[in-house]
Coordinates of C-alpha atoms and ligand atoms in Angstrom, one line a residue:
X1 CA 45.1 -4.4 -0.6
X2 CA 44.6 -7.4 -2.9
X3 CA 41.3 -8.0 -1.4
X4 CA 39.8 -4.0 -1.9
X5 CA 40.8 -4.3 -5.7
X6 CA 39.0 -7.7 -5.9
X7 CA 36.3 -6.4 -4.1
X8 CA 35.9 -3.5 -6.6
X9 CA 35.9 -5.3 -9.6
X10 CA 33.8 -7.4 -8.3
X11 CA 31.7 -4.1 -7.8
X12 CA 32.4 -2.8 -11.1
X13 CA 31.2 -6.2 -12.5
X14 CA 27.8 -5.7 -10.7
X15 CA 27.2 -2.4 -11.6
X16 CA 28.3 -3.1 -15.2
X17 CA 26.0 -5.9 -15.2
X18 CA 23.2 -4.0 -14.2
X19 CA 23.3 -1.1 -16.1
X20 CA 23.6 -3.1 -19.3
X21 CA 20.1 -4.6 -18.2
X22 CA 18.8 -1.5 -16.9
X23 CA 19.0 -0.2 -20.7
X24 CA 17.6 -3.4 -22.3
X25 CA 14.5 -2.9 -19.8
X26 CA 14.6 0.9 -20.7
X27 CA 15.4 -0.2 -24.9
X28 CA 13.1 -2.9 -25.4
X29 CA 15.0 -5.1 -27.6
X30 CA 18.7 -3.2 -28.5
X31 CA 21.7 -5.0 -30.4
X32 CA 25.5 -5.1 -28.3
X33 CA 26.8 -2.5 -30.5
X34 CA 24.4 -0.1 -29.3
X35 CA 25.4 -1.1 -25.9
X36 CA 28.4 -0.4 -26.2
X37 CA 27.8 2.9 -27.6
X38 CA 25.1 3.6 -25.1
X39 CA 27.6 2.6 -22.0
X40 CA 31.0 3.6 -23.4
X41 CA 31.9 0.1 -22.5
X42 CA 34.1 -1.9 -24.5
X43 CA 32.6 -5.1 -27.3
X44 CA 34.2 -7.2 -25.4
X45 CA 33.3 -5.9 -22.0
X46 CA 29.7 -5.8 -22.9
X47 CA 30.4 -9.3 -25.1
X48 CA 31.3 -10.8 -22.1
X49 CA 28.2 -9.4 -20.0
X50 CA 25.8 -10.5 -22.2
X51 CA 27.0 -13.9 -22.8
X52 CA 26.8 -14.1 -18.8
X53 CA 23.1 -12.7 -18.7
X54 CA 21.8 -15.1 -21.6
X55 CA 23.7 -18.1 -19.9
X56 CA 21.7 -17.0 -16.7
X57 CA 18.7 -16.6 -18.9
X58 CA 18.1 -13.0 -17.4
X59 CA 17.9 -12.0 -21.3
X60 CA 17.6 -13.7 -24.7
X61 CA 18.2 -12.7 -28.8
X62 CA 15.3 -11.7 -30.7
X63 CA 15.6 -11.0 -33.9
X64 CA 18.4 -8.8 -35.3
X65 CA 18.7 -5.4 -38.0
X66 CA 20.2 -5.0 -40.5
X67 CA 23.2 -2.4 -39.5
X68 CA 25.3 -0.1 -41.8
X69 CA 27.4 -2.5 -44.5
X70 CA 24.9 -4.8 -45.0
X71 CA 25.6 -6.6 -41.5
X72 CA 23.3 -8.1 -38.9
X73 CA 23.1 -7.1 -35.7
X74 CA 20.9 -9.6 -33.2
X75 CA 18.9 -7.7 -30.7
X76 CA 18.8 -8.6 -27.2
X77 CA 15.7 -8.3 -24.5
X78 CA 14.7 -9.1 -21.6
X79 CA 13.5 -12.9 -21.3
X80 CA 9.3 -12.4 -19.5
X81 CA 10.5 -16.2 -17.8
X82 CA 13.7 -14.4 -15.9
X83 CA 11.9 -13.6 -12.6
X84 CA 8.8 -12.4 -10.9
X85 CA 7.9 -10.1 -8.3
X86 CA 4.5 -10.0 -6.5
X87 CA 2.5 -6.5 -5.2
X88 CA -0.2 -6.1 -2.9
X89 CA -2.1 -3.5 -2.4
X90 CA -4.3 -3.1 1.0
X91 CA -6.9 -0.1 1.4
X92 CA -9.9 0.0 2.7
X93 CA -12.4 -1.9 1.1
X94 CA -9.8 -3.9 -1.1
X95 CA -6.4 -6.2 -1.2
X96 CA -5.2 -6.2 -4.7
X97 CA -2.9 -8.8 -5.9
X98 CA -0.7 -8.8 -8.6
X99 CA 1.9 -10.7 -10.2
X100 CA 4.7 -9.2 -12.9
X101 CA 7.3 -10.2 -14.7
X102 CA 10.6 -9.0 -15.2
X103 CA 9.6 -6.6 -18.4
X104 CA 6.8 -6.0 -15.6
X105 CA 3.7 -6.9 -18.0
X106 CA 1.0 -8.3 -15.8
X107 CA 0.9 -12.0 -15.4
X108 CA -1.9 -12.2 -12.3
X109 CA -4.4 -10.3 -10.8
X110 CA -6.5 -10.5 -8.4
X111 CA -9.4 -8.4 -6.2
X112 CA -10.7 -9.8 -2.9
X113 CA -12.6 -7.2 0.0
X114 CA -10.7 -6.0 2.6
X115 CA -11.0 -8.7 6.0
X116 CA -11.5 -6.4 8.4
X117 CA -12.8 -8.5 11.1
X118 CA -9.5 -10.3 10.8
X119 CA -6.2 -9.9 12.6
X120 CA -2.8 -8.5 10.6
X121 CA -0.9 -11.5 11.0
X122 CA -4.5 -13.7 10.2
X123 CA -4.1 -11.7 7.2
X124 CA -1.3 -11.8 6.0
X125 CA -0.7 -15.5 6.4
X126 CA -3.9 -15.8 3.8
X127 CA -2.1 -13.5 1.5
X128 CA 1.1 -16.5 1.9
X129 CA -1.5 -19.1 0.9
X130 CA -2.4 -17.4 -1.9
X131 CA 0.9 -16.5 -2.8
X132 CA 1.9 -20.8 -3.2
X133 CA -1.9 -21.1 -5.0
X134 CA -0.9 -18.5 -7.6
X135 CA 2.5 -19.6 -7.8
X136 CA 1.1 -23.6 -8.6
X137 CA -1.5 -21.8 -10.5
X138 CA 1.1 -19.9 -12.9
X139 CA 4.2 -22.6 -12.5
X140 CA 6.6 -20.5 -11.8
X141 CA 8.9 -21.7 -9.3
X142 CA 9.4 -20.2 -5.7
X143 CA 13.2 -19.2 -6.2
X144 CA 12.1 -17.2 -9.6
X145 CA 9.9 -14.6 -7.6
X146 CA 12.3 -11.7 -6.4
X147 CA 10.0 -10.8 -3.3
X148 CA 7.0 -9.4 -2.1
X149 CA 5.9 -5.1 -2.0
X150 CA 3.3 -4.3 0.3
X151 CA 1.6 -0.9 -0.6
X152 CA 0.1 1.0 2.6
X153 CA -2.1 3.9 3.1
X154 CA -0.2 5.4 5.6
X155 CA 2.6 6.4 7.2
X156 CA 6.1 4.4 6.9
X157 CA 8.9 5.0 9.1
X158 CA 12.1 5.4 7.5
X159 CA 14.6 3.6 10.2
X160 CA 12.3 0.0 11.3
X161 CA 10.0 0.4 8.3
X162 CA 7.1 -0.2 10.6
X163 CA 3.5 1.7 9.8
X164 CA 2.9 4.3 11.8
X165 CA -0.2 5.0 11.1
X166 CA -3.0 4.1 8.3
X167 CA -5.8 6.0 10.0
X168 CA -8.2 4.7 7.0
X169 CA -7.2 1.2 8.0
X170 CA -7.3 2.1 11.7
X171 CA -3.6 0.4 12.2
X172 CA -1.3 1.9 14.5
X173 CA 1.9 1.3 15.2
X174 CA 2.1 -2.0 13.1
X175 CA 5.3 -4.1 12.1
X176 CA 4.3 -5.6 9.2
X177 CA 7.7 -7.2 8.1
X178 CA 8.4 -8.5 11.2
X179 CA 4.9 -10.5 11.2
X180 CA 5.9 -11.4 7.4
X181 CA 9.5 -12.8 8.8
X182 CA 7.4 -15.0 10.7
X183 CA 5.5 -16.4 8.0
X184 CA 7.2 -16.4 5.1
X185 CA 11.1 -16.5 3.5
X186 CA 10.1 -14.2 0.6
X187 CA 12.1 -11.4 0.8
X188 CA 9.3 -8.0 1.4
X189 CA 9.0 -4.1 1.3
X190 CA 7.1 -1.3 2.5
X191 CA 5.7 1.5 0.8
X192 CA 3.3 3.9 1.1
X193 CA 0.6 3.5 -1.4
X194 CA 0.9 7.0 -3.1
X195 CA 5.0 6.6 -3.4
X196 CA 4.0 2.9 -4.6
X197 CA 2.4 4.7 -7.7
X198 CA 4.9 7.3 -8.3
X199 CA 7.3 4.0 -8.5
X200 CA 4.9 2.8 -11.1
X201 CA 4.4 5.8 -13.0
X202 CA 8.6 6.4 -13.5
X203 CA 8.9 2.8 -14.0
X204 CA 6.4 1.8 -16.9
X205 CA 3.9 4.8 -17.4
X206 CA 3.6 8.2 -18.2
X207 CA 6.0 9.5 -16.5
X208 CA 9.2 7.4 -17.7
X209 CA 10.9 10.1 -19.1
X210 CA 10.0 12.3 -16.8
X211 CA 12.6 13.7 -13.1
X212 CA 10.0 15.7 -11.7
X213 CA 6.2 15.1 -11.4
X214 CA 4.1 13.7 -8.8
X215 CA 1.3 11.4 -8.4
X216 CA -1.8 12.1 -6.5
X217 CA -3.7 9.0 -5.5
X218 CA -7.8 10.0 -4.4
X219 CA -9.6 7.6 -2.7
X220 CA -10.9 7.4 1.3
X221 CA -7.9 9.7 1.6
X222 CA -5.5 11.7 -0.5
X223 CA -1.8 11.5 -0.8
X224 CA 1.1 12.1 -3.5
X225 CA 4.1 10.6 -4.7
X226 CA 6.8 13.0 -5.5
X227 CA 9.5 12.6 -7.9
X228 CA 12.5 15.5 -7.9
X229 CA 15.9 15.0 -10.1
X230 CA 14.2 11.9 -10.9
X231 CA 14.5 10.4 -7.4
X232 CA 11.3 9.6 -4.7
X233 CA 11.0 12.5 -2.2
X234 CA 11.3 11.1 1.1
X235 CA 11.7 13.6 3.6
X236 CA 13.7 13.4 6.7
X237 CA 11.5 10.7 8.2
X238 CA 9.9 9.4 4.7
X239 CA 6.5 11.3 5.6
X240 CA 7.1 13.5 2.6
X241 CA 4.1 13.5 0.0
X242 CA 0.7 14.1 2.8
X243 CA -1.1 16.6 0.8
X244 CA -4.0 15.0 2.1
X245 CA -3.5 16.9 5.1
X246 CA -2.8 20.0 3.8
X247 CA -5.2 22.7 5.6
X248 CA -7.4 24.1 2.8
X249 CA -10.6 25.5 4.6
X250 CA -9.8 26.6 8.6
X251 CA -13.3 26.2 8.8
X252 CA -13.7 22.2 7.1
X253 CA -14.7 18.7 8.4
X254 CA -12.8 17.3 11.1
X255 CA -9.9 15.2 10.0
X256 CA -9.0 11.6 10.8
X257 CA -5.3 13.2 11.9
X258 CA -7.3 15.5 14.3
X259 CA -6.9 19.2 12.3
X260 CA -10.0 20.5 10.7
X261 CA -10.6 21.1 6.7
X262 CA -7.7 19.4 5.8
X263 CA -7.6 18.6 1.9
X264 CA -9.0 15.0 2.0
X265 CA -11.7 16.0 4.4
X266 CA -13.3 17.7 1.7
X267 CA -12.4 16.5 -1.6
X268 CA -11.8 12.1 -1.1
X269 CA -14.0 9.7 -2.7
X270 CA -15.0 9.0 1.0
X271 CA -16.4 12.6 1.6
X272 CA -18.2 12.6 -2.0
X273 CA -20.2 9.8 -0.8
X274 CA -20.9 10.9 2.6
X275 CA -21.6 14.7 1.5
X276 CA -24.2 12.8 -1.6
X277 CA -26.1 10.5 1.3
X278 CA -26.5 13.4 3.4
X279 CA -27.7 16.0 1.0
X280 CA -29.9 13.1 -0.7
X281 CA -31.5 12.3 3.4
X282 CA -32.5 16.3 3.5
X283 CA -34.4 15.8 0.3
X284 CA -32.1 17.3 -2.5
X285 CA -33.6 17.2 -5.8
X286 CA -31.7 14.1 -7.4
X287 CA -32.2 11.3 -9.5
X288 CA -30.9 9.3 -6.4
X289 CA -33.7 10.1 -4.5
X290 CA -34.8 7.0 -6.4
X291 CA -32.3 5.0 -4.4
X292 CA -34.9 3.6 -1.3
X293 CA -31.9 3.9 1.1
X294 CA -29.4 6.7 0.8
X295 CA -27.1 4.7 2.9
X296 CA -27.0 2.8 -0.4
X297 CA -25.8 5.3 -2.8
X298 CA -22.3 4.6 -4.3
X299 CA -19.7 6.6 -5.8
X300 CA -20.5 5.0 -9.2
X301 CA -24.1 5.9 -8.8
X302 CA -22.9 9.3 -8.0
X303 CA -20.6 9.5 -11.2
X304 CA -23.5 8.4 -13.4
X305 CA -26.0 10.4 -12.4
X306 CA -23.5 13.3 -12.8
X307 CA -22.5 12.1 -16.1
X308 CA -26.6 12.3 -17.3
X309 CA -26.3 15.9 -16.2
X310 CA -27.7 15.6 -12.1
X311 CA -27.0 18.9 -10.8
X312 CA -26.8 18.2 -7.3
X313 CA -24.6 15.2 -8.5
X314 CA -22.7 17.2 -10.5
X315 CA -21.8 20.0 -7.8
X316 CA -21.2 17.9 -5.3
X317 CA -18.1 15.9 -7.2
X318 CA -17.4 20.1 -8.8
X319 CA -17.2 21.3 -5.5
X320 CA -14.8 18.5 -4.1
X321 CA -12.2 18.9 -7.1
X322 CA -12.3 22.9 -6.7
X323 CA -10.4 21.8 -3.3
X324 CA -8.2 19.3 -5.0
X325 CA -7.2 22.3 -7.5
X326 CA -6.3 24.4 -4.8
X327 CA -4.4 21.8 -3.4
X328 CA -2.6 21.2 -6.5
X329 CA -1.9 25.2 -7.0
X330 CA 0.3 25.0 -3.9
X331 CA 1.9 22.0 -5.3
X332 CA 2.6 23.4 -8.6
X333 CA 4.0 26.6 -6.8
X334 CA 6.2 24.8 -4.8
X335 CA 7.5 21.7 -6.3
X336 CA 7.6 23.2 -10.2
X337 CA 6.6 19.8 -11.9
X338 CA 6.7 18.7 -15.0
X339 CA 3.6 16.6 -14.7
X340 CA 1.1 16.1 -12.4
X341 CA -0.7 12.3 -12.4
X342 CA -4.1 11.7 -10.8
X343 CA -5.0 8.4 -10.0
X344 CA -7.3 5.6 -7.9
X345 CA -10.9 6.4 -7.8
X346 CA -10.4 9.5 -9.5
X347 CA -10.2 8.1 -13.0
X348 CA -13.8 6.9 -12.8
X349 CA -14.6 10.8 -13.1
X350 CA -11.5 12.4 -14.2
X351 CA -13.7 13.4 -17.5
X352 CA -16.1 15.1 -15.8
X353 CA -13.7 17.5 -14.0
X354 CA -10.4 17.5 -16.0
X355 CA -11.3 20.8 -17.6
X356 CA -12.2 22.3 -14.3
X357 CA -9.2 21.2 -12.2
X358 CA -6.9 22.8 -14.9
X359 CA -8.8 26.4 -15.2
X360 CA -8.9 26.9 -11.8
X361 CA -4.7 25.7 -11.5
X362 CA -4.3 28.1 -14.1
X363 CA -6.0 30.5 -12.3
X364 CA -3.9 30.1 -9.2
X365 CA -1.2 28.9 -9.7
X366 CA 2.3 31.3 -11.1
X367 CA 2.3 31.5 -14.4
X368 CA 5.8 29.7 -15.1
X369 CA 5.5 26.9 -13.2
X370 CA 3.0 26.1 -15.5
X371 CA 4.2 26.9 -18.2
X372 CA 4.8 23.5 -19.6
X373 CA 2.6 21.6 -16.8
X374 CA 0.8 18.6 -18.1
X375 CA -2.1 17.2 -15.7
X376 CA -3.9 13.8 -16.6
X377 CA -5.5 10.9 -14.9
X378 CA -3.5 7.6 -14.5
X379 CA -3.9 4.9 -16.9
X380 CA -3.9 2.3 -14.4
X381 CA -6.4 3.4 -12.3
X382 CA -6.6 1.8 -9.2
X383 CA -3.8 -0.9 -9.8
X384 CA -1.0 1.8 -9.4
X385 CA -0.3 1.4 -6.5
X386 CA 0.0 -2.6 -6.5
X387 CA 2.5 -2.6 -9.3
X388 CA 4.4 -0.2 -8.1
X389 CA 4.3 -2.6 -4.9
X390 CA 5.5 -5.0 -6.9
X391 CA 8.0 -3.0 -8.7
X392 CA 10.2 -2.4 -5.9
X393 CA 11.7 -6.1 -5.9
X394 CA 12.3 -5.6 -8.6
X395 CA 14.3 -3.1 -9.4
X396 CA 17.3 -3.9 -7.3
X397 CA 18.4 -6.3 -10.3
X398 CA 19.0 -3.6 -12.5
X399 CA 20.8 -1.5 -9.9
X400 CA 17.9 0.8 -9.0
X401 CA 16.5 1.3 -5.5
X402 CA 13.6 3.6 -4.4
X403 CA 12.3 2.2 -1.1
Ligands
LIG501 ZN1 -5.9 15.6 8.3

């Protein structure tokens, strides 16, 4: 008996602990009065867990305000030299590297191309490398970083955490963590790339005050983070979020996942460039026809000769986001969010479309639902997803989990 009540105040402690943190992160810089207030713990409870926190230099006084009667009251924040936590994002072309602290402002980044001639566990021994490099490179010591996310484009089982499948990557069946075990002590996590960005979104963007909204990453393929009552949807298996495969012309493309017309098929970054090539090939009247090989033509090119007013540039990126509003109708009618966050290669022309995507949601969509719906492009653009990554080791210190 002894031992369960020194087990839960040990407990207690902990969660104490971490929700007095949790609402420095979430404050900024907030005295122990307001703590207390916040918490409905006692000055000398929260007297006592701050004094622990500096002493483990987890926070640190900056500054103080003057408080009713003339008094000062010191303000306490997070200290940026706490801890660390590393993200990396793998997708098709790229592995995105990057290094936060604990108020999770950037301290590293980095952008290599994808290895694809080179083995997972090739791979991912590199990425340990780089890890010590950046590491010597920044002087932070090894015990200060929390651990490693790894943000995938596909799908993560629930149970082993092993990727089922990233069709974009063409991995199947892969345990990532178990390869990682072999390599390296850092602790590491799983996520798929579009939850990774929801993370981030909640966490520090512009969705922090928001329970329900979802994030829609666009790039070689589609897929959406969903937040409800202000926790990640999962699903039974953790496949929830695969609008990218959501059916939206019977009579489409044929999909990676073997369906035809599914959403991604016909509005990715992948299909822009592939539908531009071909239509350029066949002798469409274009300002890329200047392009000697179509085979060269880019999604940038594409966006900039849209943006000086190409019309066959122009529909083609017009036509792919009628799809993507149709898609995000459903959503709308379905999930009722407050916000809806559009990020990845999509910001490059988010201004091109924005106005578009929302007439034709308004159109189809139920008309309270959206009521009060609010749809922009991230402001991270395609480093969502590796914070969010890198998020997740985060967030256990301040008594939040997600993954
Ligand atoms: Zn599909």
């Amino acid at each position: 008996m002894k031992q369960n009540t020194a087990g839960n105040n040990q407990y207690l402690k902990q969660r104490n602990k971490a929700q007095v943190l949790d609402l420095i992160r979430i404050k900024g810089a907030v005295s122990r009065t307001r703590l207390s207030e916040l918490t409905g713990l006692s000055a000398t409870a929260i007297g006592l867990i701050t004094s622990e926190l500096i002493k483990n230099s987890f926070i640190i006084e900056s500054g103080a305000i003057e408080s009713t009667g003339g008094r000062k009251r010191v303000l306490l924040e997070l200290n940026p030299e706490a801890c660390f936590s590393i993200g990396i994002d793998f997708d098709i072309e790229n592995i995105i590297i990057i290094v936060i602290d604990i108020k999770s402002s950037t301290v590293y980044e980095n952008k290599t191309p994808f290895p694809k001639e080179k083995k997972i566990p090739e791979i991912l021994k590199e990425i340990n490398l780089k890890i010590t490099g950046i590491l010597k490179e920044l002087q932070i010591k090894k015990e200060k970083l929390m651990g490693a996310g790894f943000s995938i484009p596909g799908l993560i089982n629930s149970k082993e955490k092993n990727i089922i499948i990233a069709p974009n990557l063409n991995w199947h069946n892969i345990k990532l963590l178990e390869f990682w075990k072999d390599i390296s002590d850092l602790p590491a996590f799983i996520i798929n790339e579009a939850k990774a960005s929801a993370v981030c979104e909640h966490w520090i963007g512009s969705c922090r005050e928001k329970n329900d909204f979802i994030c829609i990453n666009i790039k070689s393929g589609i897929g959406a983070g969903i937040f409800t009552n202000g926790r990640l949807l999962k699903g039974m298996s953790n496949f929830a979020g695969e609008i990218g495969h959501v059916v939206v012309d019977e009579n489409g493309p044929l999909c990676g996942c073997g369906k035809y017309g599914c959403l991604e098929t016909l509005a990715s970054t992948t299909r822009i460039v592939e539908k531009t090539r071909r239509i350029i090939r066949q002798g469409a009247d274009s300002i890329l026809n200047n392009t000697p090989d179509a085979d060269n033509i880019t999604l940038d090119m594409i966006i900039d000769a849209a943006e000086k007013n190409d019309l066959t540039a122009k529909n083609i990126i017009l036509d792919s986001t009628r799809y993507l509003a149709i898609g995000i109708s459903d959503l709308v009618n379905t999930l009722n969010p407050e916000k809806i966050v559009i990020g990845k290669e999509f910001v490059k022309y988010s201004n091109l479309v924005m106005d578009q995507i929302k007439k034709i949601v308004s159109s189809k969509a139920l008309k309270y639902p959206l009521a009060d719906l609010e749809i922009t492009a991230s402001e991270f653009g395609e480093k969502t997803s590796a914070l969010g990554a890198a998020i997740i080791p985060l967030q256990k210190i301040f008594g939040r989990e997600n993954v």
